[in-house]
Coordinates of C-alpha atoms in Angstrom, one line a residue:
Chain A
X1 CA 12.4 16.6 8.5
X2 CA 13.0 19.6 10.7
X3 CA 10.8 22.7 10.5
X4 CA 13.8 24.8 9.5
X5 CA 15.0 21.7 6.8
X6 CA 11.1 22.9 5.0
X7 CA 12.3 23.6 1.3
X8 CA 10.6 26.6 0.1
X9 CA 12.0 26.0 -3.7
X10 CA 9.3 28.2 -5.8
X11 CA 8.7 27.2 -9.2
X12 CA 5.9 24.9 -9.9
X13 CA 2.9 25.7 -7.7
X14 CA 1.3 29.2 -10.0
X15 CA 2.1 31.6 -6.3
X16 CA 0.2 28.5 -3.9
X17 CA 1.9 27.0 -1.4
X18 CA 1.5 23.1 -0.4
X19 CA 1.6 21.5 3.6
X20 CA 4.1 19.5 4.6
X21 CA 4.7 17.8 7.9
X22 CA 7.6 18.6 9.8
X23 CA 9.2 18.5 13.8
X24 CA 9.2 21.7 15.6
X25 CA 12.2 22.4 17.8
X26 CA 10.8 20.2 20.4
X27 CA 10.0 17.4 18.4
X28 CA 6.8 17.4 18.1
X29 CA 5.0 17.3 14.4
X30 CA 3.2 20.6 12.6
X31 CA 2.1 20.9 9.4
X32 CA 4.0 24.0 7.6
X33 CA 3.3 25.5 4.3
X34 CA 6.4 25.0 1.7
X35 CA 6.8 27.1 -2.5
X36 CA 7.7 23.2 -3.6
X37 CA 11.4 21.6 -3.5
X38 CA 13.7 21.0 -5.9
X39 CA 13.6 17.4 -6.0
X40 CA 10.0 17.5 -6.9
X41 CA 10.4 20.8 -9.6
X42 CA 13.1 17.7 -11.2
X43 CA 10.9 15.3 -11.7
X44 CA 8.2 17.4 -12.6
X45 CA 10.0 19.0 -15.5
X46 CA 11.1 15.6 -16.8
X47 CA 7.6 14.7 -17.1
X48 CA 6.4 18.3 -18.6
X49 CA 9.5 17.8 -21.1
X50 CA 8.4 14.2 -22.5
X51 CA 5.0 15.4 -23.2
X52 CA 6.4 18.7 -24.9
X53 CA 8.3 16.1 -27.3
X54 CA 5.3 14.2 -27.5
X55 CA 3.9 17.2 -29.0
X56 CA 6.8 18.1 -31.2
X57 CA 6.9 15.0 -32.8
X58 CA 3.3 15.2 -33.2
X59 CA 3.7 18.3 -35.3
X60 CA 6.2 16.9 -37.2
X61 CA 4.8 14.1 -38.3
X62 CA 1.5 16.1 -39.2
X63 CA 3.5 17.9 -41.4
X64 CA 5.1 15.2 -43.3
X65 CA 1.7 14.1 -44.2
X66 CA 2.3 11.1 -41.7
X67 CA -0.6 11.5 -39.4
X68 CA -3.7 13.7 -39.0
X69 CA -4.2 16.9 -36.3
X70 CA -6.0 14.4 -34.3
X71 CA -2.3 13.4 -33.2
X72 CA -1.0 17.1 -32.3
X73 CA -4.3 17.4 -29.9
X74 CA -4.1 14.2 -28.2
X75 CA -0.6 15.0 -27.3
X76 CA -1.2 18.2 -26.0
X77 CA -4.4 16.2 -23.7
X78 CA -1.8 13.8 -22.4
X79 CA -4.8 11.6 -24.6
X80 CA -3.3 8.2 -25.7
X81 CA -5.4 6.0 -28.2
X82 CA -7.4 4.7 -25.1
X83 CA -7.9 7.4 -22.8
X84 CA -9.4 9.0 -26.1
X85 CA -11.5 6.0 -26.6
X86 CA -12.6 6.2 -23.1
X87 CA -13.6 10.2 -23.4
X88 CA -14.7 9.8 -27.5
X89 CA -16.8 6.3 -27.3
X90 CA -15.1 6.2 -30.6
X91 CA -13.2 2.5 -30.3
X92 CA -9.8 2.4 -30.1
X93 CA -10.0 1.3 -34.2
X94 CA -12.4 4.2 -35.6
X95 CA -9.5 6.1 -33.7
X96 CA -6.9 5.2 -35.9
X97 CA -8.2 5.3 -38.7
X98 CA -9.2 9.2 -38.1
X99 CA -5.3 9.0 -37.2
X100 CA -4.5 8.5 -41.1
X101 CA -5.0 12.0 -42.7
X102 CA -7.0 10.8 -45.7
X103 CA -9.6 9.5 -43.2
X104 CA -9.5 12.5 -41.4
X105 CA -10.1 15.3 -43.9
X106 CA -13.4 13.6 -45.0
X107 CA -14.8 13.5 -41.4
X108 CA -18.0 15.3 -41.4
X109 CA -18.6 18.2 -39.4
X110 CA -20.4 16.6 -36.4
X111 CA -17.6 14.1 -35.6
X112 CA -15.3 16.9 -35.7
X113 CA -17.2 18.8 -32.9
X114 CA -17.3 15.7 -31.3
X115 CA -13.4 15.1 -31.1
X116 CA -13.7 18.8 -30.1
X117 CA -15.7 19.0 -27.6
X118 CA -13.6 16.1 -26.0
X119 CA -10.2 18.6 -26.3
X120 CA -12.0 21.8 -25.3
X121 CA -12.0 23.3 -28.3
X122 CA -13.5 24.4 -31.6
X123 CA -14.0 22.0 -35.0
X124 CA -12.5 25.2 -36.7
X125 CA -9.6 24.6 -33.9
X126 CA -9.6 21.2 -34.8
X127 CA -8.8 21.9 -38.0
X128 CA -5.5 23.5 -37.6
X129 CA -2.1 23.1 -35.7
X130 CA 0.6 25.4 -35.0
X131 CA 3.2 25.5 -38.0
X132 CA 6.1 24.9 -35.7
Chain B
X1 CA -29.7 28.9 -6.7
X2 CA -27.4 31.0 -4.1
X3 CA -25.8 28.6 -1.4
X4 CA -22.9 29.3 0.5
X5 CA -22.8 26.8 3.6
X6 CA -20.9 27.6 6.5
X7 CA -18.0 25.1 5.6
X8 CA -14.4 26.0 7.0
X9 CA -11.8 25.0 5.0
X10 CA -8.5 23.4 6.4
X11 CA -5.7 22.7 3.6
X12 CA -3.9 20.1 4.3
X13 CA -1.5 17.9 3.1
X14 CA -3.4 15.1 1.3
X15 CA -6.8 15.3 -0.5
X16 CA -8.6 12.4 0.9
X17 CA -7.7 12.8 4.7
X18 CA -8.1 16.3 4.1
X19 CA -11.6 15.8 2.8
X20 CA -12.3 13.6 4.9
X21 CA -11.1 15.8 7.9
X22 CA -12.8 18.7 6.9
X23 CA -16.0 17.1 5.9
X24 CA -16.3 15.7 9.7
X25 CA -15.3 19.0 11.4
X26 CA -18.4 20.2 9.6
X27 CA -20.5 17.2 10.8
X28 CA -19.6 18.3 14.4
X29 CA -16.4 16.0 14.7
X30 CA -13.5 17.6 15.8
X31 CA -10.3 15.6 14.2
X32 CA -7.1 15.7 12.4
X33 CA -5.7 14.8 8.8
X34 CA -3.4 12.8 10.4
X35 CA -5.8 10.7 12.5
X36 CA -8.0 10.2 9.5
X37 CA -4.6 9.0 7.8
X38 CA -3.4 6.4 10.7
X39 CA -6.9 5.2 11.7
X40 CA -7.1 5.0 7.7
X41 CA -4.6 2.6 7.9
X42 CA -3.4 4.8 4.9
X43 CA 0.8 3.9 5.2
X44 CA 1.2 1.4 2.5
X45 CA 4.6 0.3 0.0
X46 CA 3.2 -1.7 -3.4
X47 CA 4.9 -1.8 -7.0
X48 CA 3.3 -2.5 -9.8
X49 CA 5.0 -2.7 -12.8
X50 CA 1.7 -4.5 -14.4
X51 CA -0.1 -0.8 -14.1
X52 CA 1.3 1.5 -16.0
X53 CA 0.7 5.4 -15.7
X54 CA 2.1 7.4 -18.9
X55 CA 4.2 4.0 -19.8
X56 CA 5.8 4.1 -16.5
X57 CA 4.9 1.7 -13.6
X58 CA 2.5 2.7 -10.6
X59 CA 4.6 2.8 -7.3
X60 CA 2.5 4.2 -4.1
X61 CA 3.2 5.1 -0.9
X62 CA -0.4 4.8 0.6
X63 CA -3.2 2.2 0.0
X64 CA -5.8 2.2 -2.7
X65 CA -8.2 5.4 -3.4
X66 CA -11.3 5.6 -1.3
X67 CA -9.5 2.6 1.6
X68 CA -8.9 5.1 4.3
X69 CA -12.4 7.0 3.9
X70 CA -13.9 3.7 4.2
X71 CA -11.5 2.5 6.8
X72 CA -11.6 5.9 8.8
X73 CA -15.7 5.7 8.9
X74 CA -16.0 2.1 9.6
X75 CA -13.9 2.5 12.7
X76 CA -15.4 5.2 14.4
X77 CA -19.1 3.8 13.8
X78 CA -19.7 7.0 11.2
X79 CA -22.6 6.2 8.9
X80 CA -21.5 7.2 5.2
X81 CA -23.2 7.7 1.8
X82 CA -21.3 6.8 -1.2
X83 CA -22.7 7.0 -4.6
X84 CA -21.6 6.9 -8.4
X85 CA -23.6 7.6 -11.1
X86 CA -24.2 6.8 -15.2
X87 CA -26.2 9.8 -16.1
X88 CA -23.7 13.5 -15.4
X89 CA -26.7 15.3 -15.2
X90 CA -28.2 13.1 -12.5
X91 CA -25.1 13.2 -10.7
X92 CA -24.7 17.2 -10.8
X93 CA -29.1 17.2 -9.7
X94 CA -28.2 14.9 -7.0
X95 CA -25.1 17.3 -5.5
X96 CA -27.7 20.4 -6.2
X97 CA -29.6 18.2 -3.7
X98 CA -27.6 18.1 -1.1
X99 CA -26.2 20.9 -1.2
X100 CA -30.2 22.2 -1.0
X101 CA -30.5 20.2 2.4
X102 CA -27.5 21.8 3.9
X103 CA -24.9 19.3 3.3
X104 CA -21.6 19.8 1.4
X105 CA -20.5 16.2 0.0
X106 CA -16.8 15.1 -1.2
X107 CA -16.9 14.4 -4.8
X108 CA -13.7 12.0 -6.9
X109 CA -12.5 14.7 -9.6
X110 CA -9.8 14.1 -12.4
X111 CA -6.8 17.2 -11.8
X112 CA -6.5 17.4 -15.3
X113 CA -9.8 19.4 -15.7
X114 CA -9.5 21.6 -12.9
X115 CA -8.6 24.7 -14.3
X116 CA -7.8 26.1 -10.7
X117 CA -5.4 23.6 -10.1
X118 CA -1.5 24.6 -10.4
X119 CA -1.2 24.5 -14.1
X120 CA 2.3 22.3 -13.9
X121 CA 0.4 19.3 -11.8
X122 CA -2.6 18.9 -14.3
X123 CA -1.7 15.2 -15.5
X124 CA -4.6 12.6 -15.7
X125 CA -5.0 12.0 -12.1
X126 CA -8.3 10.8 -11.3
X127 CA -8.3 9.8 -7.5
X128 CA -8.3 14.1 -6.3
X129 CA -10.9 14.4 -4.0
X130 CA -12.4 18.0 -3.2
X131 CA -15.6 18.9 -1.1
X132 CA -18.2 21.1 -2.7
X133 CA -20.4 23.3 0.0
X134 CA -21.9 25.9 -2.2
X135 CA -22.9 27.2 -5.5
X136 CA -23.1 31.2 -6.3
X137 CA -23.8 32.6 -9.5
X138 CA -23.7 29.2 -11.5
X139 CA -20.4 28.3 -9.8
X140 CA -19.4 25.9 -7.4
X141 CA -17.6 26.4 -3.7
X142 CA -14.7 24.3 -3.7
X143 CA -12.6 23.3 -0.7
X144 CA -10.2 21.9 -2.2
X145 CA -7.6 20.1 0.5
X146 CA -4.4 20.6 -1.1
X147 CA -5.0 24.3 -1.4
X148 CA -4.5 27.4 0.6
X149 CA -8.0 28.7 0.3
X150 CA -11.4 28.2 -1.1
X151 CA -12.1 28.1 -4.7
X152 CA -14.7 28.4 -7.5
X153 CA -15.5 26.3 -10.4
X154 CA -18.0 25.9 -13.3
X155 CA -20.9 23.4 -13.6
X156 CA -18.9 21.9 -16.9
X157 CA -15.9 21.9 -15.5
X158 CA -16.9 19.7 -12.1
X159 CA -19.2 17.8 -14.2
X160 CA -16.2 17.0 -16.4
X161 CA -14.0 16.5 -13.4
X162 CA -16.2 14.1 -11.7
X163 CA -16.8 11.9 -15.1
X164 CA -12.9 12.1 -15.8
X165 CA -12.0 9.0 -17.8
X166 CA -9.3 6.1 -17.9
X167 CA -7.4 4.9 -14.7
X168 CA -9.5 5.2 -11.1
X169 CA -12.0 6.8 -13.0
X170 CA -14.3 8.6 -10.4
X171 CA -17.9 7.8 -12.6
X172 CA -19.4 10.4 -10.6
X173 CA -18.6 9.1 -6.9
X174 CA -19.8 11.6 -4.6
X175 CA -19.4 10.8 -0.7
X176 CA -20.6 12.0 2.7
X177 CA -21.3 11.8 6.5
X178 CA -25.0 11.0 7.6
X179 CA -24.5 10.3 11.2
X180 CA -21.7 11.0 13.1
X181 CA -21.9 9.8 16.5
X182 CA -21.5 12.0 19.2
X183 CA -19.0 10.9 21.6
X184 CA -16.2 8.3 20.1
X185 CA -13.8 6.8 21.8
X186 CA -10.3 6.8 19.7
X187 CA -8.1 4.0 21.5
X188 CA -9.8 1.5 19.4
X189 CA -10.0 2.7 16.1
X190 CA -6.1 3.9 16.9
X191 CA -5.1 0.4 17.5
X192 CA -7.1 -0.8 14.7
X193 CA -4.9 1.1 12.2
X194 CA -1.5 0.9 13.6
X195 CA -2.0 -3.2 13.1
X196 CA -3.5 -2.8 10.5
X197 CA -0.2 -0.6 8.9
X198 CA 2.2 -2.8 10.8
X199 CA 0.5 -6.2 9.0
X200 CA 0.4 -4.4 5.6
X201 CA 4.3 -3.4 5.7
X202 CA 6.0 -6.3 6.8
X203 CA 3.3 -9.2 6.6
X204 CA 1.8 -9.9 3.2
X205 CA 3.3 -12.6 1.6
X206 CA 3.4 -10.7 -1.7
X207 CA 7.4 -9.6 -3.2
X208 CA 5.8 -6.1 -4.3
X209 CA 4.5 -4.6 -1.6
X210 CA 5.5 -3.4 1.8
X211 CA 9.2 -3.9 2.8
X212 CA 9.9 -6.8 0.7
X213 CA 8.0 -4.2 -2.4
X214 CA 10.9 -1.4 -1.1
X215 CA 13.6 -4.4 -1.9
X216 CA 12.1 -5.5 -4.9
X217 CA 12.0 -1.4 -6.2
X218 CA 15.5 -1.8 -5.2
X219 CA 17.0 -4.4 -7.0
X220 CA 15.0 -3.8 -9.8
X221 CA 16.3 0.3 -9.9
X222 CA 19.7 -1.2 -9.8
X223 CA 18.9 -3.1 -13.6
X224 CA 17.1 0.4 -15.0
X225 CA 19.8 1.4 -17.0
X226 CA 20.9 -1.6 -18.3
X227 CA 17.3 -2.7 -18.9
X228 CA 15.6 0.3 -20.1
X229 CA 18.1 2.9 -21.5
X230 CA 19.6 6.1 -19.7
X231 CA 16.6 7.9 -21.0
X232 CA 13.7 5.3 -19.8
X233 CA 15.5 4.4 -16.9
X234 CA 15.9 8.4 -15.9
X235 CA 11.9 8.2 -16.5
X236 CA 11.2 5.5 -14.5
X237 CA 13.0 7.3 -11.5
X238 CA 11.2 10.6 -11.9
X239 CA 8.3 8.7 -12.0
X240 CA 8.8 6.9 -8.7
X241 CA 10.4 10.6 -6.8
X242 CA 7.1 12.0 -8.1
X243 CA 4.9 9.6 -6.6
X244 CA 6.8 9.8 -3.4
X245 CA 7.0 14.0 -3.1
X246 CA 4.1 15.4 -5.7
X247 CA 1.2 17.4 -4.1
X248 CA -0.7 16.1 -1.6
X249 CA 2.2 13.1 0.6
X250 CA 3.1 15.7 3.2
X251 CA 6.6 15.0 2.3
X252 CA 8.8 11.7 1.8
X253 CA 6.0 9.4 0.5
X254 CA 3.3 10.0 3.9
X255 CA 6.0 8.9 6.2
X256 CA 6.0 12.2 7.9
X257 CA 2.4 12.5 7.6
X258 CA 2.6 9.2 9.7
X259 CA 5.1 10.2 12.3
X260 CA 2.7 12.7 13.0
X261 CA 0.0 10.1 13.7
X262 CA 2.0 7.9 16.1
X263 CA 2.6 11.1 18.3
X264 CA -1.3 11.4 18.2
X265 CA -1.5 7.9 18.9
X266 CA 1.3 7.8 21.5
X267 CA -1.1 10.3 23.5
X268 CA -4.6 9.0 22.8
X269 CA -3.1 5.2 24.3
X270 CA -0.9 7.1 26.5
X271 CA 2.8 5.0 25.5
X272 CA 5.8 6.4 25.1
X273 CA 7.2 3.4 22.9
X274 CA 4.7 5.2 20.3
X275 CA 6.7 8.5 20.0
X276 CA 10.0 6.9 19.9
X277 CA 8.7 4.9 16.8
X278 CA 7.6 8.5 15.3
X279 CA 10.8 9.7 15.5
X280 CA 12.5 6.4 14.1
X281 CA 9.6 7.0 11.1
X282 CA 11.3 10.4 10.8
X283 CA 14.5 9.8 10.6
X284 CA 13.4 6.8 7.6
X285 CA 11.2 9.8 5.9
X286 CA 14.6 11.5 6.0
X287 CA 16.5 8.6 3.5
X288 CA 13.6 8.9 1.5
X289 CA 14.1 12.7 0.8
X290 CA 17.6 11.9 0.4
X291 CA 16.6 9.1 -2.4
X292 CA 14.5 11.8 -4.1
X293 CA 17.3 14.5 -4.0
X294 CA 20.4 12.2 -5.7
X295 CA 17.3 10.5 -8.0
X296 CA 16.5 14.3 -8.9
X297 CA 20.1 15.5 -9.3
X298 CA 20.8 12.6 -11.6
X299 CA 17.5 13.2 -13.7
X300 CA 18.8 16.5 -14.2
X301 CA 22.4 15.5 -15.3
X302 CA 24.1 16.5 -12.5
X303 CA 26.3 13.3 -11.1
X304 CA 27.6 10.7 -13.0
X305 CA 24.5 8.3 -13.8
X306 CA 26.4 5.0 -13.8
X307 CA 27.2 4.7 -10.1
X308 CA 24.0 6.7 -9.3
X309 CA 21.8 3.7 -9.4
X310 CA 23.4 1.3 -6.9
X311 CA 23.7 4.2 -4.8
X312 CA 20.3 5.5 -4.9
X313 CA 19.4 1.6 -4.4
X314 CA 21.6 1.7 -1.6
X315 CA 19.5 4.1 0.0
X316 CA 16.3 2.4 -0.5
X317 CA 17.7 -0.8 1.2
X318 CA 18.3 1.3 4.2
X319 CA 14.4 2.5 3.7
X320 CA 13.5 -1.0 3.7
X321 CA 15.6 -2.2 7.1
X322 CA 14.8 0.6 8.7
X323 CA 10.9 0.5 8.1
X324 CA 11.3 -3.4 8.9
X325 CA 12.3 -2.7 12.0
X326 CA 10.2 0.1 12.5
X327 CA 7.1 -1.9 12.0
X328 CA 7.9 -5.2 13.4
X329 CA 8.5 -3.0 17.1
X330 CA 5.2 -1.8 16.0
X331 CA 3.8 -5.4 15.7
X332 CA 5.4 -6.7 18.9
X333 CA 4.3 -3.6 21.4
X334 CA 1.0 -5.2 23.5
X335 CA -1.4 -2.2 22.6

């Protein structure tokens, strides 16, 4: 890459910029600051876009009773069954069974703050999802 | 406690050279992201569709976390300290410690809990490394390598970072120089890694890693939509471009990051073969951009996905023939 070729495609970085290597006119290397590139801004949408329908389908299946809110914030944590595990010390079974809303609603308060705690957040958060 | 030690941050292109880099010029050593990266031995090519990372599998363009610290130190006779920890508290006490004595100390941090992090790259990355060299006010000095300038963060939040869970967990690992020789000499330590890189990319008798791991990507890319779906298949490739470009490669997977070590090198062993490679690696880093552009366009819907693949495979073969040569020259020049 040539210092001129440097993409300076904005988008992804919140107003930082990143280094990237690059030959000067003479060949030689330097490291030059670059807003992001397309390419990348791509790719990186595709993967913000899967985890947004990760989250919609949580939601969805909340409200049809399917699963428990526990689903809607593990989404929105990029959390799967084991990374939760992992952050919880809850196994991977006591998991899902707080999955199932009937387990769920009879959790006592503590265990709630515990899950909480793990997303960042209030039990009294815990307790509730967006409607849509 | 007020500490604010006189630590000059450098950003640079990838965090652990970075830190690396910028821990050292602390310690009195004057050197370069890209030497750490080379001497490293950091250039690397592996697939492994047996480690998945959000369902998708882990393709890297630079050896395993922690290698080129360890490499980098080893070589140039640097006495390190590396340390993880069960008990969080212990670990923030023991950083307090340090940082008591005057020294600031890399720590392994998960990106996703780094609130000062670009909001759009917080996924569960846990291999970020970032050098603390103060606390003010409750709050932590960060130099962090990949960005512009200095920044701040909470006690919870770096004691979260640094006990970040699931893949490359960091359990605390906090890292540092204790002695740092006065005078090195480079020529050895620069041999040491090309070899090293020129063995890793063309001689391991392994299919998924190196050159033969570019072909395997290859072939396999070319099945993706057959295999896996449109939709999978489009995730698997932004997967890979993101691997290759996201924060922290220097652009087109460290090969330009590299490039800019073999015209170090070609200096510090004074051979002009060296600098003729580096622009050879260029012109490879080049394809690679080009993969990631058409693999980017097609993610987005913008050319006809069915003859993408081969094409975009295409490319990678002329990755792989290119770097082959590249590094069997490499092999063959008497250093």
């Amino acid at each position: 890459m040539k210092i001129d070729e440097v993409p300076n495609d904005a988008g992804k970085l919140d107003g930082e910029k990143e280094l990237c290597y690059a030959e000067d006119t003479d060949g030689n290397y330097v490291a030059v600051q670059s807003e992001g590139w397309e390419a990348k801004n791509i790719a990186l949408d595709q993967a913000w876009e899967y985890i947004q329908q990760q989250i919609e389908k949580a939601l969805k299946n909340i409200h049809q009773g399917a699963v428990s809110n526990l689903a809607y914030y593990m989404a929105q944590n990029q959390m799967d069954i084991s990374l939760l595990s992992q952050y919880s010390g809850f196994s991977k079974r006591t998991i899902k069974k707080h999955l199932k809303p009937k387990y769920f609603n009879q959790l006592e308060e503590d265990v709630l703050k515990h899950y909480a705690s793990v997303f960042k957040i209030s039990a009294a958060q815990l307790k509730q999802v967006p409607t849509e | 406690m007020n500490i604010k030690l006189d630590f000059t941050h450098h950003q640079t292109a990838h965090c652990e050279t970075g830190a690396t880099a910028n821990l050292l010029n602390f310690n009195g050593m004057q050197t370069t992201e890209s030497l750490v990266f080379g001497i490293g031995g950091g250039l690397f090519f592996g697939y492994f569709p047996f480690v998945k990372l959000n369902y998708v599998p882990l393709t890297t363009f630079r050896h395993a976390p922690g290698k080129i610290f360890n490499s980098f130190t080893r070589r140039l006779g640097i006495k390190v300290e590396r340390k993880n920890f069960k008990n969080q508290t212990q670990a923030m006490d023991e950083l307090d410690a340090l940082l008591a004595k005057g020294k600031p100390a890399a720590c392994q941090t998960g990106v996703y809990w780094l609130p000062y992090f670009p909001s759009a790259y917080r996924f569960h990355f846990n291999a970020h490394n970032i050098v603390v060299f103060g606390r003010q006010n409750g709050h932590y000095l960060v130099s962090d390598p990949n960005m512009d300038h200095p920044v701040t963060i909470s006690y919870e939040d770096l004691q979260r970072a640094r006990f970040a869970k699931g893949p490359l967990a960091p359990r605390g690992k906090m890292y540092y120089p204790v002695n740092v020789p006065e005078n090195v000499d480079l020529v050895k330590p620069v041999r040491k890694g090309l070899k090293e890189i020129a063995f890793n990319m063309t001689r391991i008798p392994f299919p998924l890693v190196g050159v033969r791991g570019i072909r395997y990507v290859a072939r396999q890319l070319e099945k993706w939509p057959q295999s896996l779906g449109p939709k999978m298949a489009a995730r698997y490739l932004g997967q890979l471009i993101r691997m290759q470009e996201e924060i922290g490669t220097g652009g087109a997977g460290f090969r330009f990051l590299f490039a800019s070590f073999l015209q170090e090198a070609a200096e510090i062993l004074s051979r002009r073969e060296l600098m003729e490679l580096s622009h050879a690696v260029t012109a490879v880093g080049d394809r690679w951009r080009e993969f990631a552009l058409l693999g980017a366009r097609l993610i987005k819907g913008r050319s006809q996905s069915k003859d993408v693949y081969p094409q975009l495979a295409g490319i990678l073969r002329t990755c792989a023939a290119q770097e082959e040569r590249i590094f069997t020259d490499l092999r063959k020049i008497q250093l």
